[in-house]
Structures are given as structure tokens and as C-alpha cells.
């Protein structure tokens, strides 16, 4: 992986710290140390992740459910580990969500009222949480399963922050991937529920009170990505993600 600056050297150091923080016996999702950093090329050489990425597993509930539960459990343990990384604050997260909101409003102005309502909920919500490890940009293809072990790749965004962000973002991306195909939409909410139940079984209940707001923020983040890439059906898909964000952000009746 080539970098335009010294980011590769920083990434190599981050990988070494994360590897030390997540030994096999911890049950946490793991990363792999860099093989080498080649300074003249600013290139980081990475070992291939073992196993199968989450987006390549067969979409069969009987097969995928154990995998989702295993991933969620390993992520929960990962979030409770500690490494000397910088902290991503709640305000940083709100700022990033604000950029996603602006991109969505610019591309799809008819969504402005819904985006404003979600913004109001996010702005008022207490999001401060005890920092733990968070991957920061978790996608289905960033999670590999290998004979009982869970490995994470592309950890350049890894920081200390609210670990629940990883759960919220993985749920949003699982839901968005299923939403792309009519035949898989019934699995969207189902898979999100499996991930949530398994993850929250490993963390104190009081730590998850703000999860719905993070889930709404993650939906906006993913919707902005759909718009940016102009994926097939991007207008409708982004609209459904914004509607989901609004529903998640509303207080239960």
C-alpha cells in the first residue's frame, strides 16, 4: 500500500501497537503486523489476511448467523482493549456526520427536511463515551473470518474513541448491502439485530444508551458514500438510508 507522505510509517507503528493489544487469547478481533515499510517508495507491505471476508460469505441465514455473531463478539472485545492511540471525540464524529449531511442535501435537496430532523437529534444527544479501540471505517470487506479468528484490515482510521461506532457502521453497511437487492432486503434488519444482540451481550448495558443515535449517524455516512460513488439506484438507496436514520433517531413510542 503506497502513501503520498509518511502515513505508511505511522500505519506500521499503529499495526504493531494493535497487534500487541489484541493477543489471540483475548478473543478480540485482530490485526496483522506489517511485513515491512519501504521508505524510498513510501510503501507499506502487508501480509494477506487469512480467511474469507464477510462480504463473500454465502447469504444463507443458517450459515451467516454464526459468522455475524462471531464477528460481533470479537468486535466487542476489540473495543474494550487499550492502545496508546490518539482519541477521536464525539465532536469529531459530529463534524464528520455534518459533512455527510451536507453532501446528501446538496445531491438530494428533497431530503433536507428529514436531514434537518436527524441533525437535531444528533446535536442534542449526549455522545461522550469511555474511549476504547475503534476501527473507524469498518466495511464488510474489512472483516475476515478464519477458523474461529476474526481479522481486521485497512486500519488507517483506527483510533481510541467510542467503540460502538464500529457496530453502528457495520450494521449500516450490512443493511445497505442487503438493500441493494430485492431478494436480500428481508435480511437487512435481521442481520443488524444479530450483530447488535451479540455485541451488546459483551458490554455493560449503560454504555449502549446512545447506540440509536450512532446508528442514525452511520446511516448518513453510508448514504453519503452511496451518493458519492453514484452506485446503481443511488437516489432511492440514499433516500431509504436517510429514512432509516430518521427512524433510528426518533424516541421510541
PDB file of C-alpha atoms in Angstrom:
ATOM      1  CA  UNK A   1       0.000   0.000   0.000  1.00  0.00           C
ATOM      2  CA  UNK A   2       1.625   3.250  -1.186  1.00  0.00           C
ATOM      3  CA  UNK A   3       1.274   6.572   0.625  1.00  0.00           C
ATOM      4  CA  UNK A   4       1.865  10.158  -0.560  1.00  0.00           C
ATOM      5  CA  UNK A   5       3.546  11.045   2.749  1.00  0.00           C
ATOM      6  CA  UNK A   6       4.825   9.285   5.869  1.00  0.00           C
ATOM      7  CA  UNK A   7       1.415   7.724   6.539  1.00  0.00           C
ATOM      8  CA  UNK A   8       2.781   4.262   5.838  1.00  0.00           C
ATOM      9  CA  UNK A   9       5.347   4.545   8.616  1.00  0.00           C
ATOM     10  CA  UNK A  10       2.627   5.694  11.007  1.00  0.00           C
ATOM     11  CA  UNK A  11       0.380   2.841   9.904  1.00  0.00           C
ATOM     12  CA  UNK A  12       3.156   0.296  10.522  1.00  0.00           C
ATOM     13  CA  UNK A  13       3.564   1.592  14.056  1.00  0.00           C
ATOM     14  CA  UNK A  14      -0.194   1.525  14.616  1.00  0.00           C
ATOM     15  CA  UNK A  15      -0.386  -2.082  13.413  1.00  0.00           C
ATOM     16  CA  UNK A  16       2.374  -3.115  15.794  1.00  0.00           C
ATOM     17  CA  UNK A  17       0.585  -1.468  18.744  1.00  0.00           C
ATOM     18  CA  UNK A  18      -2.742  -3.058  17.828  1.00  0.00           C
ATOM     19  CA  UNK A  19      -1.153  -6.467  17.402  1.00  0.00           C
ATOM     20  CA  UNK A  20       0.325  -6.191  20.881  1.00  0.00           C
ATOM     21  CA  UNK A  21      -3.007  -5.006  22.307  1.00  0.00           C
ATOM     22  CA  UNK A  22      -5.031  -7.906  20.875  1.00  0.00           C
ATOM     23  CA  UNK A  23      -3.290 -11.214  21.591  1.00  0.00           C
ATOM     24  CA  UNK A  24      -5.031 -14.392  20.385  1.00  0.00           C
ATOM     25  CA  UNK A  25      -6.210 -15.315  23.873  1.00  0.00           C
ATOM     26  CA  UNK A  26      -8.138 -12.024  24.241  1.00  0.00           C
ATOM     27  CA  UNK A  27     -10.986 -13.139  21.975  1.00  0.00           C
ATOM     28  CA  UNK A  28     -10.811  -9.737  20.273  1.00  0.00           C
ATOM     29  CA  UNK A  29     -10.698  -9.101  16.549  1.00  0.00           C
ATOM     30  CA  UNK A  30      -7.071  -8.936  15.491  1.00  0.00           C
ATOM     31  CA  UNK A  31      -4.844  -7.140  13.009  1.00  0.00           C
ATOM     32  CA  UNK A  32      -1.597  -8.314  11.430  1.00  0.00           C
ATOM     33  CA  UNK A  33       1.732  -6.555  11.719  1.00  0.00           C
ATOM     34  CA  UNK A  34       3.179  -5.025   8.575  1.00  0.00           C
ATOM     35  CA  UNK A  35       5.786  -7.166   6.829  1.00  0.00           C
ATOM     36  CA  UNK A  36       7.944  -4.130   6.049  1.00  0.00           C
ATOM     37  CA  UNK A  37       7.906  -0.421   5.288  1.00  0.00           C
ATOM     38  CA  UNK A  38       9.982   0.628   2.241  1.00  0.00           C
ATOM     39  CA  UNK A  39      10.951   4.236   2.869  1.00  0.00           C
ATOM     40  CA  UNK A  40      12.128   5.233  -0.646  1.00  0.00           C
ATOM     41  CA  UNK A  41       8.762   4.148  -2.094  1.00  0.00           C
ATOM     42  CA  UNK A  42       6.699   5.132   0.949  1.00  0.00           C
ATOM     43  CA  UNK A  43       5.168   1.685   0.607  1.00  0.00           C
ATOM     44  CA  UNK A  44       3.769  -0.474   3.383  1.00  0.00           C
ATOM     45  CA  UNK A  45       3.956  -4.207   2.666  1.00  0.00           C
ATOM     46  CA  UNK A  46       1.142  -6.112   4.334  1.00  0.00           C
ATOM     47  CA  UNK A  47       0.575  -9.820   4.770  1.00  0.00           C
ATOM     48  CA  UNK A  48      -2.559 -11.184   3.159  1.00  0.00           C
ATOM     49  CA  UNK A  49      -5.378 -11.523   5.684  1.00  0.00           C
ATOM     50  CA  UNK A  50      -6.322 -15.157   6.287  1.00  0.00           C
ATOM     51  CA  UNK A  51      -9.825 -16.468   5.813  1.00  0.00           C
ATOM     52  CA  UNK A  52     -12.875 -15.112   3.994  1.00  0.00           C
ATOM     53  CA  UNK A  53     -14.158 -11.527   4.053  1.00  0.00           C
ATOM     54  CA  UNK A  54     -17.638 -11.002   5.441  1.00  0.00           C
ATOM     55  CA  UNK A  55     -18.994  -9.784   2.104  1.00  0.00           C
ATOM     56  CA  UNK A  56     -18.031 -13.085   0.428  1.00  0.00           C
ATOM     57  CA  UNK A  57     -19.855 -15.417   2.802  1.00  0.00           C
ATOM     58  CA  UNK A  58     -22.941 -17.223   1.443  1.00  0.00           C
ATOM     59  CA  UNK A  59     -26.117 -15.237   2.096  1.00  0.00           C
ATOM     60  CA  UNK A  60     -27.919 -18.059   3.855  1.00  0.00           C
ATOM     61  CA  UNK A  61     -29.270 -17.246   7.352  1.00  0.00           C
ATOM     62  CA  UNK A  62     -28.304 -20.670   8.665  1.00  0.00           C
ATOM     63  CA  UNK A  63     -24.684 -20.109   7.625  1.00  0.00           C
ATOM     64  CA  UNK A  64     -24.316 -16.370   8.079  1.00  0.00           C
ATOM     65  CA  UNK A  65     -25.846 -16.089  11.558  1.00  0.00           C
ATOM     66  CA  UNK A  66     -22.959 -17.845  13.379  1.00  0.00           C
ATOM     67  CA  UNK A  67     -20.483 -15.710  11.422  1.00  0.00           C
ATOM     68  CA  UNK A  68     -22.251 -12.451  12.334  1.00  0.00           C
ATOM     69  CA  UNK A  69     -22.407 -13.458  15.984  1.00  0.00           C
ATOM     70  CA  UNK A  70     -18.720 -14.332  15.993  1.00  0.00           C
ATOM     71  CA  UNK A  71     -17.763 -11.044  14.335  1.00  0.00           C
ATOM     72  CA  UNK A  72     -19.875  -9.003  16.749  1.00  0.00           C
ATOM     73  CA  UNK A  73     -18.379 -10.736  19.783  1.00  0.00           C
ATOM     74  CA  UNK A  74     -14.816 -10.235  18.530  1.00  0.00           C
ATOM     75  CA  UNK A  75     -15.541  -6.542  17.812  1.00  0.00           C
ATOM     76  CA  UNK A  76     -16.973  -6.067  21.297  1.00  0.00           C
ATOM     77  CA  UNK A  77     -13.797  -7.465  22.858  1.00  0.00           C
ATOM     78  CA  UNK A  78     -11.666  -5.394  20.458  1.00  0.00           C
ATOM     79  CA  UNK A  79     -13.441  -2.234  21.598  1.00  0.00           C
ATOM     80  CA  UNK A  80     -12.527  -2.934  25.213  1.00  0.00           C
ATOM     81  CA  UNK A  81      -8.789  -3.230  24.516  1.00  0.00           C
ATOM     82  CA  UNK A  82      -6.369  -0.350  25.000  1.00  0.00           C
ATOM     83  CA  UNK A  83      -3.527   1.032  22.884  1.00  0.00           C
ATOM     84  CA  UNK A  84      -1.739   4.405  23.016  1.00  0.00           C
ATOM     85  CA  UNK A  85      -3.524   5.949  20.016  1.00  0.00           C
ATOM     86  CA  UNK A  86      -4.988   9.418  19.667  1.00  0.00           C
ATOM     87  CA  UNK A  87      -8.642   9.967  20.611  1.00  0.00           C
ATOM     88  CA  UNK A  88     -11.485  10.683  18.201  1.00  0.00           C
ATOM     89  CA  UNK A  89     -14.021  12.725  20.191  1.00  0.00           C
ATOM     90  CA  UNK A  90     -17.800  12.959  19.933  1.00  0.00           C
ATOM     91  CA  UNK A  91     -17.394  16.413  18.375  1.00  0.00           C
ATOM     92  CA  UNK A  92     -15.077  14.939  15.734  1.00  0.00           C
ATOM     93  CA  UNK A  93     -17.738  12.358  14.942  1.00  0.00           C
ATOM     94  CA  UNK A  94     -20.471  15.015  14.741  1.00  0.00           C
ATOM     95  CA  UNK A  95     -18.292  17.064  12.375  1.00  0.00           C
ATOM     96  CA  UNK A  96     -17.822  14.080  10.061  1.00  0.00           C
ATOM     97  CA  UNK A  97     -21.560  13.409  10.112  1.00  0.00           C
ATOM     98  CA  UNK A  98     -22.179  17.068   9.311  1.00  0.00           C
ATOM     99  CA  UNK A  99     -20.108  16.716   6.154  1.00  0.00           C
ATOM    100  CA  UNK A 100     -22.125  13.659   5.140  1.00  0.00           C
ATOM    101  CA  UNK A 101     -25.355  15.582   5.767  1.00  0.00           C
ATOM    102  CA  UNK A 102     -24.202  18.477   3.605  1.00  0.00           C
ATOM    103  CA  UNK A 103     -23.247  16.139   0.759  1.00  0.00           C
ATOM    104  CA  UNK A 104     -26.640  14.460   0.898  1.00  0.00           C
ATOM    105  CA  UNK A 105     -28.532  17.763   0.991  1.00  0.00           C
ATOM    106  CA  UNK A 106     -26.556  19.062  -1.982  1.00  0.00           C
ATOM    107  CA  UNK A 107     -27.185  15.964  -4.117  1.00  0.00           C
ATOM    108  CA  UNK A 108     -30.750  15.289  -2.964  1.00  0.00           C
ATOM    109  CA  UNK A 109     -32.330  18.553  -1.754  1.00  0.00           C
ATOM    110  CA  UNK A 110     -35.745  16.937  -1.274  1.00  0.00           C
ATOM    111  CA  UNK A 111     -34.242  15.073   1.695  1.00  0.00           C
ATOM    112  CA  UNK A 112     -33.459  18.322   3.534  1.00  0.00           C
ATOM    113  CA  UNK A 113     -36.413  18.146   5.991  1.00  0.00           C
ATOM    114  CA  UNK A 114     -35.513  14.599   7.047  1.00  0.00           C
ATOM    115  CA  UNK A 115     -31.833  15.512   7.304  1.00  0.00           C
ATOM    116  CA  UNK A 116     -32.696  18.506   9.485  1.00  0.00           C
ATOM    117  CA  UNK A 117     -34.683  16.304  11.865  1.00  0.00           C
ATOM    118  CA  UNK A 118     -31.832  13.794  12.140  1.00  0.00           C
ATOM    119  CA  UNK A 119     -29.378  16.653  12.699  1.00  0.00           C
ATOM    120  CA  UNK A 120     -31.497  17.951  15.579  1.00  0.00           C
ATOM    121  CA  UNK A 121     -31.397  14.584  17.305  1.00  0.00           C
ATOM    122  CA  UNK A 122     -27.639  14.205  16.784  1.00  0.00           C
ATOM    123  CA  UNK A 123     -26.876  17.726  18.019  1.00  0.00           C
ATOM    124  CA  UNK A 124     -28.846  17.201  21.234  1.00  0.00           C
ATOM    125  CA  UNK A 125     -27.664  13.688  22.070  1.00  0.00           C
ATOM    126  CA  UNK A 126     -25.001  13.092  24.748  1.00  0.00           C
ATOM    127  CA  UNK A 127     -22.398  11.071  22.870  1.00  0.00           C
ATOM    128  CA  UNK A 128     -19.459  11.117  25.267  1.00  0.00           C
ATOM    129  CA  UNK A 129     -18.302   7.588  25.995  1.00  0.00           C
ATOM    130  CA  UNK A 130     -15.302   5.955  27.592  1.00  0.00           C
ATOM    131  CA  UNK A 131     -12.827   5.563  24.723  1.00  0.00           C
ATOM    132  CA  UNK A 132     -11.782   2.140  23.535  1.00  0.00           C
ATOM    133  CA  UNK A 133     -10.313   0.829  20.318  1.00  0.00           C
ATOM    134  CA  UNK A 134     -12.364   1.556  17.232  1.00  0.00           C
ATOM    135  CA  UNK A 135     -11.506   0.590  13.648  1.00  0.00           C
ATOM    136  CA  UNK A 136     -13.264   3.753  12.494  1.00  0.00           C
ATOM    137  CA  UNK A 137     -14.106   2.777   8.898  1.00  0.00           C
ATOM    138  CA  UNK A 138     -15.433  -0.740   9.156  1.00  0.00           C
ATOM    139  CA  UNK A 139     -16.777  -2.304   5.952  1.00  0.00           C
ATOM    140  CA  UNK A 140     -17.889  -5.850   5.248  1.00  0.00           C
ATOM    141  CA  UNK A 141     -14.766  -6.410   3.169  1.00  0.00           C
ATOM    142  CA  UNK A 142     -12.561  -5.249   6.068  1.00  0.00           C
ATOM    143  CA  UNK A 143     -13.621  -8.189   8.270  1.00  0.00           C
ATOM    144  CA  UNK A 144     -12.083 -11.637   7.651  1.00  0.00           C
ATOM    145  CA  UNK A 145     -13.113 -14.874   9.347  1.00  0.00           C
ATOM    146  CA  UNK A 146     -10.598 -17.684   9.596  1.00  0.00           C
ATOM    147  CA  UNK A 147     -11.338 -20.843  11.579  1.00  0.00           C
ATOM    148  CA  UNK A 148     -12.693 -19.067  14.613  1.00  0.00           C
ATOM    149  CA  UNK A 149     -10.470 -15.983  14.385  1.00  0.00           C
ATOM    150  CA  UNK A 150     -11.606 -12.535  13.226  1.00  0.00           C
ATOM    151  CA  UNK A 151      -9.084 -10.274  11.473  1.00  0.00           C
ATOM    152  CA  UNK A 152      -9.460  -6.606  10.541  1.00  0.00           C
ATOM    153  CA  UNK A 153      -7.731  -4.915   7.615  1.00  0.00           C
ATOM    154  CA  UNK A 154      -7.349  -1.270   6.479  1.00  0.00           C
ATOM    155  CA  UNK A 155      -6.904   0.092   9.983  1.00  0.00           C
ATOM    156  CA  UNK A 156      -5.575   3.517   8.955  1.00  0.00           C
ATOM    157  CA  UNK A 157      -8.593   5.131  10.653  1.00  0.00           C
ATOM    158  CA  UNK A 158      -8.153   3.195  13.911  1.00  0.00           C
ATOM    159  CA  UNK A 159      -8.230   5.446  16.964  1.00  0.00           C
ATOM    160  CA  UNK A 160      -9.370   5.451  20.531  1.00  0.00           C
ATOM    161  CA  UNK A 161     -12.980   6.535  20.543  1.00  0.00           C
ATOM    162  CA  UNK A 162     -16.493   5.238  21.052  1.00  0.00           C
ATOM    163  CA  UNK A 163     -16.225   1.510  20.235  1.00  0.00           C
ATOM    164  CA  UNK A 164     -19.952   1.359  19.458  1.00  0.00           C
ATOM    165  CA  UNK A 165     -19.232   3.269  16.247  1.00  0.00           C
ATOM    166  CA  UNK A 166     -17.804   0.068  14.753  1.00  0.00           C
ATOM    167  CA  UNK A 167     -21.043  -1.781  15.494  1.00  0.00           C
ATOM    168  CA  UNK A 168     -23.219   1.046  14.139  1.00  0.00           C
ATOM    169  CA  UNK A 169     -21.193   1.408  10.937  1.00  0.00           C
ATOM    170  CA  UNK A 170     -21.023  -2.327  10.275  1.00  0.00           C
ATOM    171  CA  UNK A 171     -24.791  -2.553  10.774  1.00  0.00           C
ATOM    172  CA  UNK A 172     -25.393   0.332   8.347  1.00  0.00           C
ATOM    173  CA  UNK A 173     -23.175  -1.215   5.709  1.00  0.00           C
ATOM    174  CA  UNK A 174     -24.734  -4.648   6.144  1.00  0.00           C
ATOM    175  CA  UNK A 175     -28.199  -3.082   5.772  1.00  0.00           C
ATOM    176  CA  UNK A 176     -27.174  -1.017   2.729  1.00  0.00           C
ATOM    177  CA  UNK A 177     -25.631  -4.058   1.006  1.00  0.00           C
ATOM    178  CA  UNK A 178     -28.811  -6.060   1.524  1.00  0.00           C
ATOM    179  CA  UNK A 179     -30.973  -3.107   0.426  1.00  0.00           C
ATOM    180  CA  UNK A 180     -29.271  -3.132  -2.972  1.00  0.00           C
ATOM    181  CA  UNK A 181     -31.006  -6.402  -3.911  1.00  0.00           C
ATOM    182  CA  UNK A 182     -34.738  -7.029  -3.571  1.00  0.00           C
ATOM    183  CA  UNK A 183     -34.097 -10.683  -2.849  1.00  0.00           C
ATOM    184  CA  UNK A 184     -31.944  -9.855   0.191  1.00  0.00           C
ATOM    185  CA  UNK A 185     -33.839  -6.980   1.825  1.00  0.00           C
ATOM    186  CA  UNK A 186     -35.523  -9.210   4.396  1.00  0.00           C
ATOM    187  CA  UNK A 187     -32.040  -9.998   5.704  1.00  0.00           C
ATOM    188  CA  UNK A 188     -31.158  -6.356   6.345  1.00  0.00           C
ATOM    189  CA  UNK A 189     -32.881  -5.773   9.676  1.00  0.00           C
ATOM    190  CA  UNK A 190     -32.383  -9.414  10.661  1.00  0.00           C
ATOM    191  CA  UNK A 191     -28.602  -9.208  10.317  1.00  0.00           C
ATOM    192  CA  UNK A 192     -28.477  -5.871  12.130  1.00  0.00           C
ATOM    193  CA  UNK A 193     -30.351  -7.472  15.017  1.00  0.00           C
ATOM    194  CA  UNK A 194     -27.976 -10.432  15.160  1.00  0.00           C
ATOM    195  CA  UNK A 195     -24.945  -8.125  15.243  1.00  0.00           C
ATOM    196  CA  UNK A 196     -26.459  -5.898  17.913  1.00  0.00           C
ATOM    197  CA  UNK A 197     -27.623  -8.664  20.249  1.00  0.00           C
ATOM    198  CA  UNK A 198     -24.277 -10.441  20.140  1.00  0.00           C
ATOM    199  CA  UNK A 199     -22.237  -7.253  20.563  1.00  0.00           C
ATOM    200  CA  UNK A 200     -24.289  -5.834  23.447  1.00  0.00           C
ATOM    201  CA  UNK A 201     -24.096  -9.142  25.310  1.00  0.00           C
ATOM    202  CA  UNK A 202     -20.400  -8.308  25.848  1.00  0.00           C
ATOM    203  CA  UNK A 203     -20.701  -4.683  27.019  1.00  0.00           C
ATOM    204  CA  UNK A 204     -22.413  -3.035  30.010  1.00  0.00           C
ATOM    205  CA  UNK A 205     -25.996  -2.047  29.144  1.00  0.00           C
ATOM    206  CA  UNK A 206     -25.488   1.547  30.321  1.00  0.00           C
ATOM    207  CA  UNK A 207     -22.768   2.021  27.699  1.00  0.00           C
ATOM    208  CA  UNK A 208     -25.212   1.441  24.830  1.00  0.00           C
ATOM    209  CA  UNK A 209     -27.916   4.019  25.604  1.00  0.00           C
ATOM    210  CA  UNK A 210     -26.754   6.264  22.754  1.00  0.00           C
ATOM    211  CA  UNK A 211     -26.414   3.473  20.178  1.00  0.00           C
ATOM    212  CA  UNK A 212     -29.545   4.506  18.183  1.00  0.00           C
ATOM    213  CA  UNK A 213     -28.036   7.959  17.580  1.00  0.00           C
ATOM    214  CA  UNK A 214     -24.757   6.418  16.406  1.00  0.00           C
ATOM    215  CA  UNK A 215     -26.753   4.116  14.136  1.00  0.00           C
ATOM    216  CA  UNK A 216     -28.513   7.140  12.624  1.00  0.00           C
ATOM    217  CA  UNK A 217     -25.151   8.846  12.091  1.00  0.00           C
ATOM    218  CA  UNK A 218     -23.755   5.716  10.459  1.00  0.00           C
ATOM    219  CA  UNK A 219     -26.705   5.563   8.055  1.00  0.00           C
ATOM    220  CA  UNK A 220     -25.966   9.129   6.932  1.00  0.00           C
ATOM    221  CA  UNK A 221     -22.296   8.250   6.500  1.00  0.00           C
ATOM    222  CA  UNK A 222     -23.128   5.248   4.320  1.00  0.00           C
ATOM    223  CA  UNK A 223     -25.781   7.173   2.364  1.00  0.00           C
ATOM    224  CA  UNK A 224     -23.227   9.877   1.539  1.00  0.00           C
ATOM    225  CA  UNK A 225     -20.895   7.169   0.225  1.00  0.00           C
ATOM    226  CA  UNK A 226     -23.656   5.751  -1.988  1.00  0.00           C
ATOM    227  CA  UNK A 227     -24.235   9.253  -3.409  1.00  0.00           C
ATOM    228  CA  UNK A 228     -20.534   9.930  -3.926  1.00  0.00           C
ATOM    229  CA  UNK A 229     -19.978   6.695  -5.839  1.00  0.00           C
ATOM    230  CA  UNK A 230     -23.257   7.010  -7.804  1.00  0.00           C
ATOM    231  CA  UNK A 231     -23.983   3.359  -7.190  1.00  0.00           C
ATOM    232  CA  UNK A 232     -26.890   1.766  -9.103  1.00  0.00           C
ATOM    233  CA  UNK A 233     -30.172   3.159  -7.802  1.00  0.00           C
ATOM    234  CA  UNK A 234     -28.241   5.657  -5.691  1.00  0.00           C
ATOM    235  CA  UNK A 235     -31.059   8.171  -5.274  1.00  0.00           C
ATOM    236  CA  UNK A 236     -33.561   5.669  -3.927  1.00  0.00           C
ATOM    237  CA  UNK A 237     -30.963   3.835  -1.849  1.00  0.00           C
ATOM    238  CA  UNK A 238     -29.697   7.042  -0.242  1.00  0.00           C
ATOM    239  CA  UNK A 239     -33.277   8.082   0.442  1.00  0.00           C
ATOM    240  CA  UNK A 240     -34.031   4.810   2.211  1.00  0.00           C
ATOM    241  CA  UNK A 241     -30.882   5.146   4.324  1.00  0.00           C
ATOM    242  CA  UNK A 242     -31.876   8.682   5.347  1.00  0.00           C
ATOM    243  CA  UNK A 243     -35.369   7.438   6.222  1.00  0.00           C
ATOM    244  CA  UNK A 244     -33.771   4.695   8.310  1.00  0.00           C
ATOM    245  CA  UNK A 245     -31.577   7.269  10.051  1.00  0.00           C
ATOM    246  CA  UNK A 246     -34.640   9.340  10.880  1.00  0.00           C
ATOM    247  CA  UNK A 247     -36.496   6.315  12.275  1.00  0.00           C
ATOM    248  CA  UNK A 248     -33.494   5.275  14.383  1.00  0.00           C
ATOM    249  CA  UNK A 249     -33.131   8.782  15.785  1.00  0.00           C
ATOM    250  CA  UNK A 250     -36.749   9.123  16.847  1.00  0.00           C
ATOM    251  CA  UNK A 251     -37.525   8.314  20.500  1.00  0.00           C
ATOM    252  CA  UNK A 252     -39.468   5.074  20.966  1.00  0.00           C
ATOM    253  CA  UNK A 253     -43.221   5.476  21.280  1.00  0.00           C
TER     254      UNK A 253
END
